[in-house]
Short mmCIF file of C-alpha atoms in Angstrom, two decimals:
data_model
loop_
_atom_site.label_atom_id
_atom_site.label_comp_id
_atom_site.label_asym_id
_atom_site.label_seq_id
_atom_site.Cartn_x
_atom_site.Cartn_y
_atom_site.Cartn_z
CA MET C 1 150.77 101.61 147.02
CA ARG C 2 147.28 101.88 148.90
CA ASN C 3 149.08 101.68 152.26
CA LEU C 4 150.70 104.72 150.82
CA VAL C 5 147.94 106.64 150.08
CA ALA C 6 146.68 105.66 153.22
CA CYS C 7 149.49 106.93 154.90
CA ILE C 8 149.73 110.48 153.40
CA LEU C 9 145.88 110.81 153.75
CA LEU C 10 146.78 110.15 157.36
CA LEU C 11 149.32 112.72 158.02
CA GLY C 12 147.37 115.14 156.11
CA SER C 13 144.57 114.85 158.55
CA ALA C 14 147.03 115.40 161.29
CA LEU C 15 148.60 118.41 160.51
CA PRO C 16 145.97 120.93 161.54
CA ALA C 17 146.40 118.98 165.89
CA ALA C 18 149.92 119.21 165.11
CA ASP C 19 150.21 122.60 163.90
CA LEU C 20 147.37 124.29 166.38
CA GLY C 21 149.49 123.84 169.42
CA GLY C 22 151.27 126.72 171.29
CA THR C 23 151.16 130.20 170.99
CA TRP C 24 149.30 132.33 168.18
CA LEU C 25 149.05 136.14 168.01
CA MET C 26 147.06 139.58 166.55
CA GLU C 27 148.58 142.71 166.54
CA GLN C 28 145.85 145.45 165.56
CA ALA C 29 146.96 148.61 165.32
CA GLY C 30 145.19 151.37 168.06
CA ARG C 31 142.91 154.47 166.29
CA GLY C 32 143.19 157.85 166.95
CA GLY C 33 146.04 157.67 169.68
CA SER C 34 145.05 154.27 171.34
CA GLN C 35 147.46 151.61 172.39
CA VAL C 36 148.04 148.93 169.99
CA ARG C 37 145.84 145.56 171.02
CA LYS C 38 147.49 142.42 170.76
CA THR C 39 145.62 139.11 171.69
CA TYR C 40 147.20 135.72 172.60
CA TYR C 41 145.53 132.11 172.02
CA TYR C 42 147.36 129.51 173.48
CA PHE C 43 146.07 126.03 172.61
CA LYS C 44 147.21 122.82 174.31
CA VAL C 45 146.82 119.43 171.86
CA GLU C 46 145.90 116.33 172.87
CA GLY C 47 144.93 114.24 169.89
CA ASN C 48 142.02 115.70 168.20
CA SER C 49 141.13 117.36 171.57
CA PHE C 50 142.52 120.74 173.21
CA THR C 51 141.94 123.53 175.55
CA GLY C 52 144.15 126.59 176.21
CA GLN C 53 143.16 130.21 176.97
CA MET C 54 142.71 133.47 175.35
CA VAL C 55 144.53 136.38 176.88
CA SER C 56 144.59 140.11 175.55
CA SER C 57 144.85 143.88 177.44
CA THR C 58 141.40 143.84 177.89
CA ASP C 59 139.73 140.36 178.47
CA SER C 60 141.10 136.95 179.44
CA ARG C 61 139.03 133.72 178.44
CA LYS C 62 138.93 129.70 179.41
CA VAL C 63 139.09 127.92 175.94
CA GLN C 64 137.52 124.46 176.24
CA ASN C 65 136.11 121.77 173.73
CA GLY C 66 138.17 122.03 171.46
CA LYS C 67 138.08 119.33 168.52
CA ILE C 68 139.75 119.28 165.39
CA ASP C 69 138.21 117.28 162.71
CA GLY C 70 140.17 117.07 159.82
CA ASP C 71 140.26 121.10 158.58
CA THR C 72 137.52 121.61 160.70
CA ILE C 73 138.56 123.29 164.21
CA THR C 74 135.91 124.54 167.28
CA PHE C 75 135.91 125.36 170.49
CA GLU C 76 134.28 127.09 173.00
CA THR C 77 135.36 130.23 175.16
CA LEU C 78 133.98 130.71 178.07
CA GLY C 79 134.80 134.48 180.08
CA ALA C 80 134.32 135.04 184.39
CA PHE C 81 130.80 136.70 183.68
CA ASN C 82 129.32 134.41 181.05
CA ASP C 83 126.37 132.53 181.36
CA ARG C 84 127.27 129.81 178.68
CA PRO C 85 130.45 129.58 176.49
CA ASN C 86 130.71 131.46 173.12
CA GLN C 87 131.08 128.98 170.14
CA MET C 88 134.22 129.25 167.87
CA ARG C 89 135.63 128.20 164.72
CA ALA C 90 139.06 128.31 163.34
CA ALA C 91 140.81 127.63 159.63
CA PHE C 92 144.36 127.74 158.79
CA ASN C 93 145.13 129.84 155.94
CA GLY C 94 148.61 129.12 154.93
CA GLU C 95 150.76 129.42 158.12
CA GLU C 96 148.10 131.99 159.50
CA LEU C 97 145.37 130.99 162.14
CA THR C 98 141.72 132.82 161.43
CA ILE C 99 139.50 132.84 164.40
CA SER C 100 135.18 133.51 164.83
CA GLY C 101 132.35 133.12 166.70
CA VAL C 102 129.38 131.31 165.41
CA GLY C 103 126.49 132.67 166.90
CA GLY C 104 127.78 136.28 166.90
CA ARG C 105 126.66 136.25 170.21
CA GLY C 106 127.90 136.70 173.95
CA GLY C 107 126.53 135.16 177.28
CA ARG C 108 123.90 136.95 178.99
CA GLY C 109 125.61 139.22 181.42
CA GLY C 110 129.16 139.14 179.74
CA PRO C 111 131.76 139.99 177.62
CA PRO C 112 131.48 139.13 173.82
CA PRO C 113 133.49 136.45 171.71
CA ALA C 114 136.72 137.88 172.08
CA GLY C 115 138.85 137.53 168.94
CA ALA C 116 136.40 137.02 166.95
CA ALA C 117 135.00 138.61 163.33
CA GLY C 118 131.88 141.13 164.84
CA ALA C 119 128.61 140.53 163.87
CA ALA C 120 127.45 143.86 164.66
CA PRO C 121 128.16 146.92 166.46
CA GLY C 122 127.81 148.55 169.59
CA ARG C 123 128.87 149.98 172.53
CA GLY C 124 130.26 148.73 176.12
CA PRO C 125 133.36 146.60 177.51
CA ALA C 126 136.07 145.11 175.24
CA GLY C 127 136.57 141.39 174.52
CA ALA C 128 139.21 140.94 171.69
CA PRO C 129 139.51 142.71 168.55
CA GLY C 130 136.51 141.88 166.39
CA ALA C 131 134.28 141.21 169.25
CA ALA C 132 130.49 140.63 168.59
CA GLY C 133 127.52 141.68 169.85
CA ALA C 134 125.14 145.23 169.85
CA ALA C 135 124.33 147.34 172.90
CA ILE C 136 124.20 144.34 175.28
CA PRO C 137 126.95 144.50 178.38
CA GLY C 138 130.14 143.39 176.92
CA THR C 139 129.73 144.68 173.15
CA VAL C 140 132.10 146.70 171.29
CA ILE C 141 131.80 149.71 168.50
CA THR C 142 133.39 149.89 165.41
CA GLY C 143 133.04 152.36 162.42
CA ALA C 144 130.10 154.70 162.80
CA ALA C 145 131.79 155.89 166.21
CA ALA C 146 134.83 157.51 165.24
CA ALA C 147 137.27 155.78 167.84
CA GLY C 148 135.51 153.15 168.19
CA ARG C 149 134.76 152.26 172.02
CA GLY C 150 135.80 148.59 171.40
CA PRO C 151 138.93 147.54 169.42
CA GLY C 152 136.95 145.69 167.12
CA GLY C 153 138.49 144.24 164.17
CA GLY C 154 136.21 145.40 161.34
CA ARG C 155 133.33 143.74 160.36
CA GLY C 156 132.77 140.14 159.44
CA THR C 157 136.32 140.21 158.91
CA PRO C 158 137.88 136.97 161.00
CA PRO C 159 140.94 137.75 162.38
CA VAL C 160 144.45 136.65 161.43
CA TYR C 161 146.40 135.45 164.03
CA LYS C 162 150.13 134.08 163.53
CA LYS C 163 152.09 131.44 165.35
CA ILE C 164 155.01 133.00 167.76
CA SER C 165 155.59 129.69 169.49
CA ALA C 166 155.12 126.58 169.46
CA VAL C 167 155.34 126.73 173.43
CA ALA C 168 151.67 127.52 175.06
CA ALA C 169 152.12 130.32 177.91
CA ILE C 170 150.60 133.51 178.57
CA PRO C 171 152.73 136.51 177.56
CA ALA C 172 154.23 137.94 180.77
CA GLU C 173 153.41 141.17 179.76
CA LEU C 174 149.64 140.63 179.72
CA LEU C 175 150.08 138.75 183.74
CA PRO C 176 148.03 141.10 186.31
CA THR C 177 150.87 142.86 188.82
CA HIS C 178 148.97 143.73 191.50
CA LYS C 179 149.07 142.36 194.81
CA PRO C 180 145.95 140.44 195.78
CA LEU C 181 142.92 143.31 196.52
CA PRO C 182 141.58 142.50 200.32
CA SER C 183 137.95 142.32 200.70
CA VAL C 184 135.45 144.92 200.54
CA LYS C 185 135.40 147.11 203.53
CA PRO C 186 132.02 149.63 203.42
CA LEU C 187 132.96 153.25 203.69
CA PRO C 188 130.61 155.63 204.44
CA PRO C 189 128.87 157.87 202.03
CA ASN C 190 130.81 160.81 200.37
CA LYS C 191 127.63 163.24 200.76
CA LEU C 192 127.58 163.57 197.33
CA ALA C 193 124.68 163.28 194.67
CA LEU C 194 121.85 163.27 197.05
CA THR C 195 119.77 163.98 194.40
CA PRO C 196 120.23 162.06 190.54
CA PRO C 197 123.08 163.89 188.95
CA MET C 198 122.23 165.54 186.07
CA GLY C 199 124.52 167.00 182.77
CA TRP C 200 125.80 165.72 179.81
CA ASN C 201 127.75 163.39 178.14
CA SER C 202 130.29 163.89 175.54
CA TRP C 203 129.55 159.67 173.77
CA ASN C 204 126.38 159.78 172.13
CA LYS C 205 127.18 162.45 170.07
CA PHE C 206 131.05 162.75 169.65
CA ALA C 207 132.64 159.60 170.39
CA GLY C 208 136.03 159.82 169.88
CA ARG C 209 135.61 163.21 168.24
CA VAL C 210 135.21 164.91 171.63
CA GLU C 211 138.01 167.34 171.90
CA ASP C 212 138.75 170.69 174.44
CA LYS C 213 136.59 173.07 171.59
CA ASN C 214 133.33 170.99 170.80
CA VAL C 215 133.14 170.71 175.35
CA ARG C 216 133.38 174.29 175.81
CA GLU C 217 130.92 174.67 173.28
CA MET C 218 128.82 172.56 175.08
CA ALA C 219 128.93 173.99 177.61
CA ASP C 220 128.32 177.37 176.51
CA ALA C 221 125.35 175.84 174.94
CA ILE C 222 124.34 174.69 178.30
CA VAL C 223 123.85 177.94 179.50
CA SER C 224 122.43 179.63 177.33
CA SER C 225 119.89 176.92 176.26
CA GLY C 226 118.73 177.46 179.92
CA MET C 227 119.42 173.50 180.93
CA ARG C 228 122.26 174.42 183.31
CA ASP C 229 119.81 176.64 185.23
CA ALA C 230 116.97 173.61 185.25
CA GLY C 231 119.61 171.48 186.71
CA TYR C 232 122.01 169.71 184.29
CA ILE C 233 125.34 171.04 185.54
CA TYR C 234 127.30 167.98 184.76
CA VAL C 235 129.92 168.52 181.52
CA ASN C 236 131.40 165.24 181.60
CA ILE C 237 134.30 164.03 178.76
CA ASP C 238 133.92 160.43 178.13
CA ASP C 239 136.54 158.35 176.70
CA THR C 240 139.34 159.08 174.43
CA TRP C 241 141.08 162.13 175.93
CA GLU C 242 143.59 160.21 177.45
CA ALA C 243 147.64 159.73 176.32
CA GLY C 244 150.15 157.66 178.19
CA ARG C 245 151.85 158.21 180.95
CA ASP C 246 155.12 160.71 181.35
CA ALA C 247 158.17 159.05 183.25
CA ASN C 248 156.48 159.43 186.49
CA GLY C 249 153.60 157.50 185.73
CA ASN C 250 150.80 160.72 185.59
CA ILE C 251 148.70 160.49 183.05
CA LEU C 252 148.45 162.76 179.77
CA THR C 253 146.04 164.33 178.11
CA ASN C 254 146.18 163.81 174.26
CA GLU C 255 146.62 166.70 171.37
CA LYS C 256 142.63 166.99 171.57
CA PHE C 257 142.91 168.53 175.28
CA PRO C 258 145.63 170.31 175.32
CA ASP C 259 145.50 172.01 178.94
CA MET C 260 142.54 170.06 181.13
CA LYS C 261 142.89 171.93 183.82
CA ALA C 262 142.06 175.22 181.88
CA LEU C 263 139.25 173.25 180.56
CA ALA C 264 138.14 172.67 183.84
CA ASP C 265 138.35 176.32 184.81
CA TYR C 266 136.31 177.36 181.86
CA VAL C 267 133.71 174.80 182.66
CA HIS C 268 133.64 176.11 186.13
CA SER C 269 133.46 179.69 185.65
CA LYS C 270 130.09 178.70 183.33
CA GLY C 271 128.18 177.38 187.07
CA LEU C 272 128.94 174.29 185.99
CA LYS C 273 131.03 171.28 186.98
CA ILE C 274 133.13 168.47 184.88
CA GLY C 275 133.62 164.91 184.47
CA ILE C 276 135.80 162.71 183.54
CA TYR C 277 136.24 159.23 182.33
CA SER C 278 138.63 155.95 183.39
CA GLY C 279 138.47 152.35 183.92
CA PRO C 280 140.05 149.86 186.70
CA GLY C 281 142.00 147.58 183.66
CA ARG C 282 144.84 148.63 182.13
CA LEU C 283 142.65 150.29 178.76
CA THR C 284 139.55 151.98 178.24
CA CYS C 285 136.65 150.77 176.51
CA ALA C 286 138.12 152.41 173.25
CA GLY C 287 141.53 151.46 173.93
CA TYR C 288 142.94 154.26 175.43
CA MET C 289 145.42 154.56 178.63
CA ALA C 290 143.65 153.33 182.22
CA SER C 291 144.07 153.25 186.02
CA TYR C 292 145.08 150.15 186.46
CA GLY C 293 148.28 150.26 189.02
CA HIS C 294 148.03 154.09 189.40
CA GLU C 295 144.26 154.61 190.84
CA GLU C 296 145.56 157.47 193.95
CA GLN C 297 148.21 158.91 191.15
CA ASP C 298 145.09 159.47 188.79
CA ALA C 299 142.65 160.39 191.72
CA LYS C 300 145.37 162.93 192.38
CA THR C 301 145.57 164.14 189.05
CA TRP C 302 142.27 164.56 188.49
CA ALA C 303 142.15 166.34 191.51
CA ALA C 304 144.14 168.98 190.79
CA TRP C 305 142.72 169.79 187.41
CA GLY C 306 139.53 170.23 189.30
CA ILE C 307 137.71 167.00 187.93
CA ASP C 308 134.04 166.69 189.76
CA TYR C 309 132.89 163.50 188.57
CA LEU C 310 134.43 159.85 187.44
CA LYS C 311 132.88 157.74 185.48
CA TYR C 312 134.60 154.21 185.63
CA ASP C 313 134.28 152.05 183.18
CA TRP C 314 135.22 148.37 183.80
CA CYS C 315 135.74 146.93 179.84
CA ALA C 316 139.30 145.55 179.98
CA ALA C 317 139.38 145.11 183.31
CA SER C 318 138.45 141.26 182.73
CA GLY C 319 141.95 140.97 181.62
CA VAL C 320 143.60 141.59 184.70
CA TYR C 321 141.12 141.16 187.52
CA THR C 322 139.01 138.04 188.62
CA LYS C 323 135.07 137.64 189.17
CA GLU C 324 136.22 138.03 192.90
CA GLU C 325 138.05 140.93 192.47
CA HIS C 326 135.15 142.99 190.78
CA ALA C 327 134.09 144.50 193.69
CA PRO C 328 137.32 145.48 195.42
CA ALA C 329 138.86 147.01 192.34
CA TYR C 330 136.07 149.46 192.33
CA GLU C 331 136.56 150.21 195.82
CA LYS C 332 140.05 150.49 195.11
CA MET C 333 139.36 153.71 193.31
CA GLY C 334 136.83 154.85 195.83
CA LEU C 335 139.45 154.90 198.37
CA ALA C 336 141.49 156.70 195.75
CA LEU C 337 138.52 159.30 195.46
CA ARG C 338 138.48 159.83 198.79
CA ALA C 339 142.10 160.51 199.40
CA SER C 340 142.60 163.20 196.60
CA GLY C 341 141.39 165.95 198.31
CA ARG C 342 138.23 166.68 196.16
CA PRO C 343 135.33 165.76 196.00
CA ILE C 344 134.18 164.19 192.87
CA VAL C 345 130.73 161.76 192.28
CA TYR C 346 131.53 158.42 191.98
CA SER C 347 130.16 156.77 188.73
CA LEU C 348 130.20 153.07 188.11
CA CYS C 349 129.84 151.59 185.21
CA GLN C 350 130.11 147.92 185.11
CA TYR C 351 126.09 146.97 183.45
CA GLY C 352 124.69 145.98 186.43
CA TRP C 353 126.76 142.70 186.54
CA LEU C 354 126.75 140.13 190.29
CA ASP C 355 123.85 142.45 191.51
CA VAL C 356 125.86 145.77 191.41
CA GLY C 357 123.01 147.19 193.82
CA GLU C 358 124.08 145.24 197.15
CA TRP C 359 127.46 146.94 196.85
CA GLY C 360 127.51 149.72 195.02
CA ALA C 361 127.33 152.12 197.65
CA SER C 362 129.80 150.45 199.93
CA VAL C 363 132.93 150.81 197.31
CA GLY C 364 131.69 154.61 197.42
CA GLY C 365 129.27 154.49 193.85
CA ASN C 366 127.18 157.03 194.13
CA LEU C 367 125.45 155.81 191.12
CA TRP C 368 125.99 152.53 189.13
CA ARG C 369 124.83 151.29 185.79
CA THR C 370 122.11 148.40 186.19
CA THR C 371 122.40 147.13 182.53
CA GLY C 372 124.32 147.46 179.13
CA ASP C 373 123.84 150.51 176.70
CA ILE C 374 121.11 152.02 175.75
CA ARG C 375 120.22 152.91 172.41
CA ASP C 376 118.49 155.60 170.49
CA SER C 377 115.50 153.21 170.00
CA TRP C 378 111.83 152.54 171.49
CA ASP C 379 112.97 148.93 172.04
CA SER C 380 115.94 149.78 173.31
CA MET C 381 115.07 152.43 175.55
CA ALA C 382 111.44 150.72 177.23
CA ASN C 383 113.29 147.67 177.75
CA ILE C 384 115.97 148.73 179.55
CA GLY C 385 113.66 151.66 181.74
CA PHE C 386 110.26 149.49 182.36
CA ASN C 387 112.97 146.21 183.52
CA GLN C 388 114.36 148.32 186.39
CA ASN C 389 111.50 147.99 188.68
CA GLY C 390 112.73 145.64 191.55
CA ARG C 391 115.49 147.47 191.88
CA GLU C 392 114.02 150.14 194.13
CA LYS C 393 115.72 149.27 197.24
CA TYR C 394 119.04 150.71 196.59
CA ALA C 395 118.55 154.00 195.25
CA GLY C 396 118.46 156.95 197.93
CA PRO C 397 119.70 160.45 198.41
CA GLY C 398 123.47 159.64 197.44
CA ARG C 399 123.16 156.15 195.88
CA TRP C 400 121.33 155.73 192.57
CA ASN C 401 120.75 152.84 189.56
CA ASP C 402 121.51 154.21 186.88
CA PRO C 403 119.77 152.93 183.87
CA ASP C 404 122.49 154.60 181.46
CA MET C 405 122.49 158.11 179.54
CA LEU C 406 118.81 159.67 178.13
CA GLU C 407 118.64 159.83 174.37
CA ILE C 408 116.11 162.32 174.08
CA GLY C 409 117.42 164.58 170.72
CA ASN C 410 119.64 162.23 169.08
CA GLY C 411 116.95 161.84 166.11
CA GLY C 412 115.84 157.97 166.76
CA MET C 413 112.92 158.04 168.80
CA THR C 414 109.63 160.72 167.75
CA ASP C 415 108.64 163.35 170.59
CA THR C 416 106.20 161.34 171.78
CA GLU C 417 108.44 158.53 172.92
CA TYR C 418 111.26 161.09 174.04
CA ARG C 419 108.30 162.51 176.40
CA THR C 420 108.12 158.76 177.85
CA HIS C 421 111.62 158.25 178.00
CA MET C 422 112.20 161.78 180.30
CA SER C 423 108.79 160.56 182.26
CA LEU C 424 110.18 156.99 182.85
CA TRP C 425 113.81 157.70 184.02
CA SER C 426 112.23 160.58 186.67
CA MET C 427 109.53 157.70 188.00
CA LEU C 428 113.02 155.65 188.29
CA ALA C 429 114.70 158.62 189.96
CA ALA C 430 117.64 157.92 187.66
CA PRO C 431 120.12 160.38 186.83
CA LEU C 432 119.51 162.74 184.12
CA LEU C 433 122.59 162.79 181.53
CA ALA C 434 121.84 164.02 178.18
CA GLY C 435 123.85 163.03 175.11
CA HIS C 436 122.60 164.97 172.29
CA ASP C 437 123.58 167.97 170.65
CA VAL C 438 122.83 170.82 172.76
CA ARG C 439 124.11 173.97 170.21
CA THR C 440 121.37 172.43 167.56
CA MET C 441 118.50 171.50 169.83
CA SER C 442 115.09 172.09 168.78
CA ASP C 443 112.26 173.96 170.38
CA SER C 444 110.36 170.92 171.14
CA ILE C 445 112.99 168.78 172.31
CA LYS C 446 114.30 171.63 174.81
CA GLU C 447 110.68 171.55 175.94
CA ILE C 448 111.33 168.07 177.12
CA LEU C 449 114.21 168.42 178.75
CA LEU C 450 113.39 171.74 180.83
CA ASN C 451 110.63 170.27 181.71
CA LYS C 452 110.84 171.95 185.85
CA GLU C 453 108.26 170.07 186.97
CA VAL C 454 108.91 166.11 185.47
CA ILE C 455 112.34 167.05 186.86
CA ALA C 456 111.31 168.28 190.43
CA ILE C 457 109.96 164.36 190.33
CA ASP C 458 113.32 163.20 189.29
CA GLN C 459 114.77 165.82 191.34
CA ASP C 460 112.43 165.27 194.57
CA LYS C 461 114.41 164.83 197.94
CA ALA C 462 112.84 161.91 199.68
CA GLY C 463 114.89 159.76 196.78
CA HIS C 464 112.74 157.00 196.51
CA GLN C 465 112.71 154.82 193.21
CA GLY C 466 109.07 154.57 191.52
CA VAL C 467 107.65 151.52 191.20
CA ARG C 468 104.87 149.41 188.98
CA VAL C 469 101.76 148.93 190.87
CA ARG C 470 99.82 147.37 187.92
CA GLN C 471 100.16 146.20 184.39
CA ASP C 472 97.77 144.84 181.77
CA GLY C 473 99.68 143.67 178.65
CA GLU C 474 101.76 146.51 177.43
CA LEU C 475 99.64 149.06 179.54
CA GLU C 476 101.60 150.03 182.92
CA VAL C 477 100.62 152.18 185.71
CA TRP C 478 103.90 153.19 187.99
CA LYS C 479 103.96 155.44 191.06
CA LYS C 480 106.45 156.89 193.20
CA PRO C 481 106.41 158.14 196.72
CA LEU C 482 107.70 162.13 197.37
CA ALA C 483 108.64 164.17 200.07
CA GLN C 484 105.02 165.89 199.61
CA GLY C 485 101.90 163.68 197.71
CA VAL C 486 103.32 160.89 194.94
CA ALA C 487 103.70 161.07 191.41
CA VAL C 488 101.72 158.54 189.06
CA ALA C 489 102.21 158.02 185.70
CA LEU C 490 100.22 155.91 183.23
CA PHE C 491 102.58 154.08 180.28
CA ASN C 492 100.69 152.86 177.10
CA ARG C 493 103.80 150.63 175.34
CA GLY C 494 101.36 149.31 172.31
CA LYS C 495 101.08 150.19 169.08
CA ASP C 496 97.69 151.98 169.52
CA ALA C 497 96.21 154.81 171.73
CA ALA C 498 94.45 153.10 174.43
CA LYS C 499 92.47 154.56 177.64
CA MET C 500 93.86 153.58 180.52
CA THR C 501 92.70 154.36 184.42
CA VAL C 502 94.16 154.67 187.65
CA LYS C 503 92.81 154.63 191.02
CA TRP C 504 94.30 156.79 193.75
CA SER C 505 93.73 154.03 196.27
CA GLU C 506 96.34 152.25 193.58
CA ALA C 507 98.79 154.68 194.66
CA GLY C 508 98.22 154.70 198.32
CA VAL C 509 96.33 158.22 197.88
CA THR C 510 94.18 158.22 201.06
CA LYS C 511 92.88 161.51 200.30
CA LYS C 512 89.40 161.79 199.56
CA SER C 513 89.56 164.40 197.03
CA PRO C 514 93.48 165.13 196.05
CA LYS C 515 95.20 167.65 193.92
CA VAL C 516 95.93 166.49 190.81
CA ARG C 517 98.06 167.74 187.87
CA ASP C 518 99.04 166.76 184.38
CA LEU C 519 102.90 167.87 184.72
CA TRP C 520 103.04 167.25 180.48
CA ALA C 521 99.51 169.62 179.99
CA HIS C 522 101.01 171.65 182.81
CA LYS C 523 97.45 172.00 184.30
CA ASP C 524 95.63 171.01 187.40
CA ILE C 525 92.45 168.29 187.27
CA GLN C 526 89.39 167.22 189.13
CA ALA C 527 89.68 163.89 189.49
CA PRO C 528 88.17 163.04 192.97
CA GLY C 529 88.76 159.02 193.33
CA GLU C 530 90.32 158.19 190.00
CA TYR C 531 91.42 159.45 187.14
CA ALA C 532 90.53 157.81 183.37
CA VAL C 533 92.56 159.36 179.89
CA GLU C 534 93.67 158.49 176.61
CA VAL C 535 97.27 157.83 176.46
CA PRO C 536 98.41 157.98 172.78
CA SER C 537 101.07 154.89 171.24
CA HIS C 538 104.59 154.75 173.05
CA GLY C 539 103.43 157.38 174.94
CA VAL C 540 102.67 158.58 178.93
CA VAL C 541 100.02 160.71 180.77
CA MET C 542 102.13 162.13 184.36
CA LEU C 543 100.80 163.14 186.80
CA LYS C 544 101.37 164.60 190.89
CA VAL C 545 99.25 163.81 193.36
CA ASN C 546 98.91 165.03 196.65
#
């Protein structure tokens, strides 16, 4: 009897190992017209250990260090852009398998745990349903952002997988279909965006609710508010405009955008330009049709519509391209835009991976993201903005570092902090792409965004990015060489007001009694050799010296 009981117990402990091997599938219905998401795990089991792969329409990851200990199943997933693996766990629920992340964060600089329960909503490249993380490279968004920026499997709810085969194999439908991409051959400049692009992007305000009507209303408001005359000329439609493709493979708009050419004509009639969004993968961040395999076709379609600007978001491209194909995939679209017959500003959105500043311009890019997504908070803005120091060598006319969109006017920071945001982005020669509701903009926000003296620093034709010249704890002094003179900014990142002093020699000014202008107070200052001033908490004093 004892031997029989022992055999039963031994058999029971072996069941998970026997059941785990094979291919597992989770399907998730798309939202608001996005594609149905399919995520596969396949596991190869040897004793109580296993390996395998996760693959979906948005991602591909190696499964490693799998261990089965009774009912406890743990493993790691590792993507091409991860510094460290994601810790995962799985559990049987009858004939189904639930998979969730342990700890919730992806590796630095890579997508989040794929096919795992979410820990916090974010935005950015999609891993697989329920990917975890928040506002770091590789996060996804659920719930509050309407259609959602990534697949998102429900916060804290482990996705459920069903076994579809005892054989462990990648489904043919998710295998890459492209021929090997050639190495990058540097493209000549397209002579666009000779100053950092300025305009408005739909995502922060509307997310998946963007439609023809509110884009027209924003264009009207950009004109009536004075933003157009201040330089904000691009009206950029972000994700969720896409439908599928017709019988000839042409990209289609969904019911929210019944006639994209008519919309472009309307925006152009206002003295503005119009931008659109896509990506090199099969799907966009929100799960809509992207440009994989249709790059030239899509570029010609956009040109026919009258598109002036493309934001090209990596997101799901990890499901079809290797790390080595990352830059060539961006050049593929760069070449397609050049062949479209229309000048289109090319914005690379790939979160600063693989030292994009080294190659972004060579693939045809006019600007490239240097970081994960910004949030409307002081910590997020300051962390991103002040960490741009050192990237100045990559910036110049027609080629700009992009620390992400402006959050000014979205309500998460004070006016003082928004002035710092505007000042810092201008010192960085960063693109100035607003994302608030222009229709209801307050006078204080208008004053910040329409400060022509500060905008002139950003748009200076010399095209230099500013640099930090001194840091004393939470107090920082920055300079930005201009075509005539130099801009100087005194930033107080601390919690209390502080007196700050800058010597003009620190900023490279050799003139004994230079002209000094306070760009927020709009007044001239007498300061022969140095300037001392009290700077409020989280505030800035911005000067032009010549």
